[in-house]
Amino acid sequence: MRRLNFEVLTLFPGILEGPLNESILKRARDKGLLNTSVRNIRDYTEDKHKTADDSPYGGGAGMVLKAGPIFKAFEAIKAAYPGESFLSILLSPQGRLFDQQRAEELSGEKRRIILLCGHYEAIDERVIDALVDEELSIGDYVLTGGELAALVVIDAAARLLPGVLGDEESAYRDSFGDGLLDHPHYTRPAEFLGRNVPDVLLSGNHADIDRWRRREALKATLIKRPDLLATADLTDEDRKILEGLRQELE
Ligand code: 4FV
């Protein structure tokens, strides 16, 4: 049974509590498919003031997370799982942009994944040099901390584990699953505020329905994210449909 093991290092464990104890992630943890242990970096400080950050050498605004407590935290994690191998990821705007492909790769990760959450201005570079295997960013904007980014990574990877999503939540045809955006979805009632569900979806003809959904996914991608078409795995039929759509939309 594939499972995912995360060790999250943060100064604010409380930020992670809610999302990890609700709905699908909670159920995945209860089933033992997802393990998330959250450690407070401050527990690895050695001074009586539990100092985890300090002012930057060379001056400037903001504080920098100290190397010592983070090194201690990594040692504690490695001591807690003797003989195990680890993948350490720093969540930071400097990282590679996290995407569905990286989520799929991580969902098959056998190593225990350490997620290091930054806070304040930055983390002492010597941590990155010595302990960080990979930097991941969830987007080109600046957060107050890496915790929300860590939750995004955990959520996107865990939901791809067999047994995490129930039928009602299936990842069977995810957005980006084949590199395209999703097609429109409808549910009861068939008429709402004078707006009707497309007839094909009421036809019961699954070949027609699949064809309509594929065309709508191509149209949505062409209109909203044409950049994705370059990497999407398209059939010749798809390309013909796209050509027709381009003419239609001119
Ligand atoms: C971030 C991002 C992010 C930067 C300074 C935390 C903040 C503070 N992490 N994707 N975008 N991190 O903005 O992952 O330490």
XYZ file of C-alpha atoms in Angstrom, residues 1 5 12 18 53 102 115 121 138 149 165 175 187 229-230 240 242 250:
18
model
C 0.000 0.000 0.000
C 5.384 10.338 5.202
C 4.024 27.842 13.905
C -6.756 22.728 10.786
C 15.987 33.882 14.420
C 5.716 17.361 -9.323
C 9.163 20.066 4.490
C 12.872 37.324 5.755
C 3.802 27.531 -4.963
C 2.909 26.179 0.814
C -9.977 9.985 -2.730
C -7.369 19.324 -14.387
C -25.669 18.621 -11.563
C -1.365 23.349 -25.109
C 2.358 23.244 -25.858
C -8.385 19.118 -35.585
C -8.467 23.012 -31.787
C -11.552 34.456 -34.372
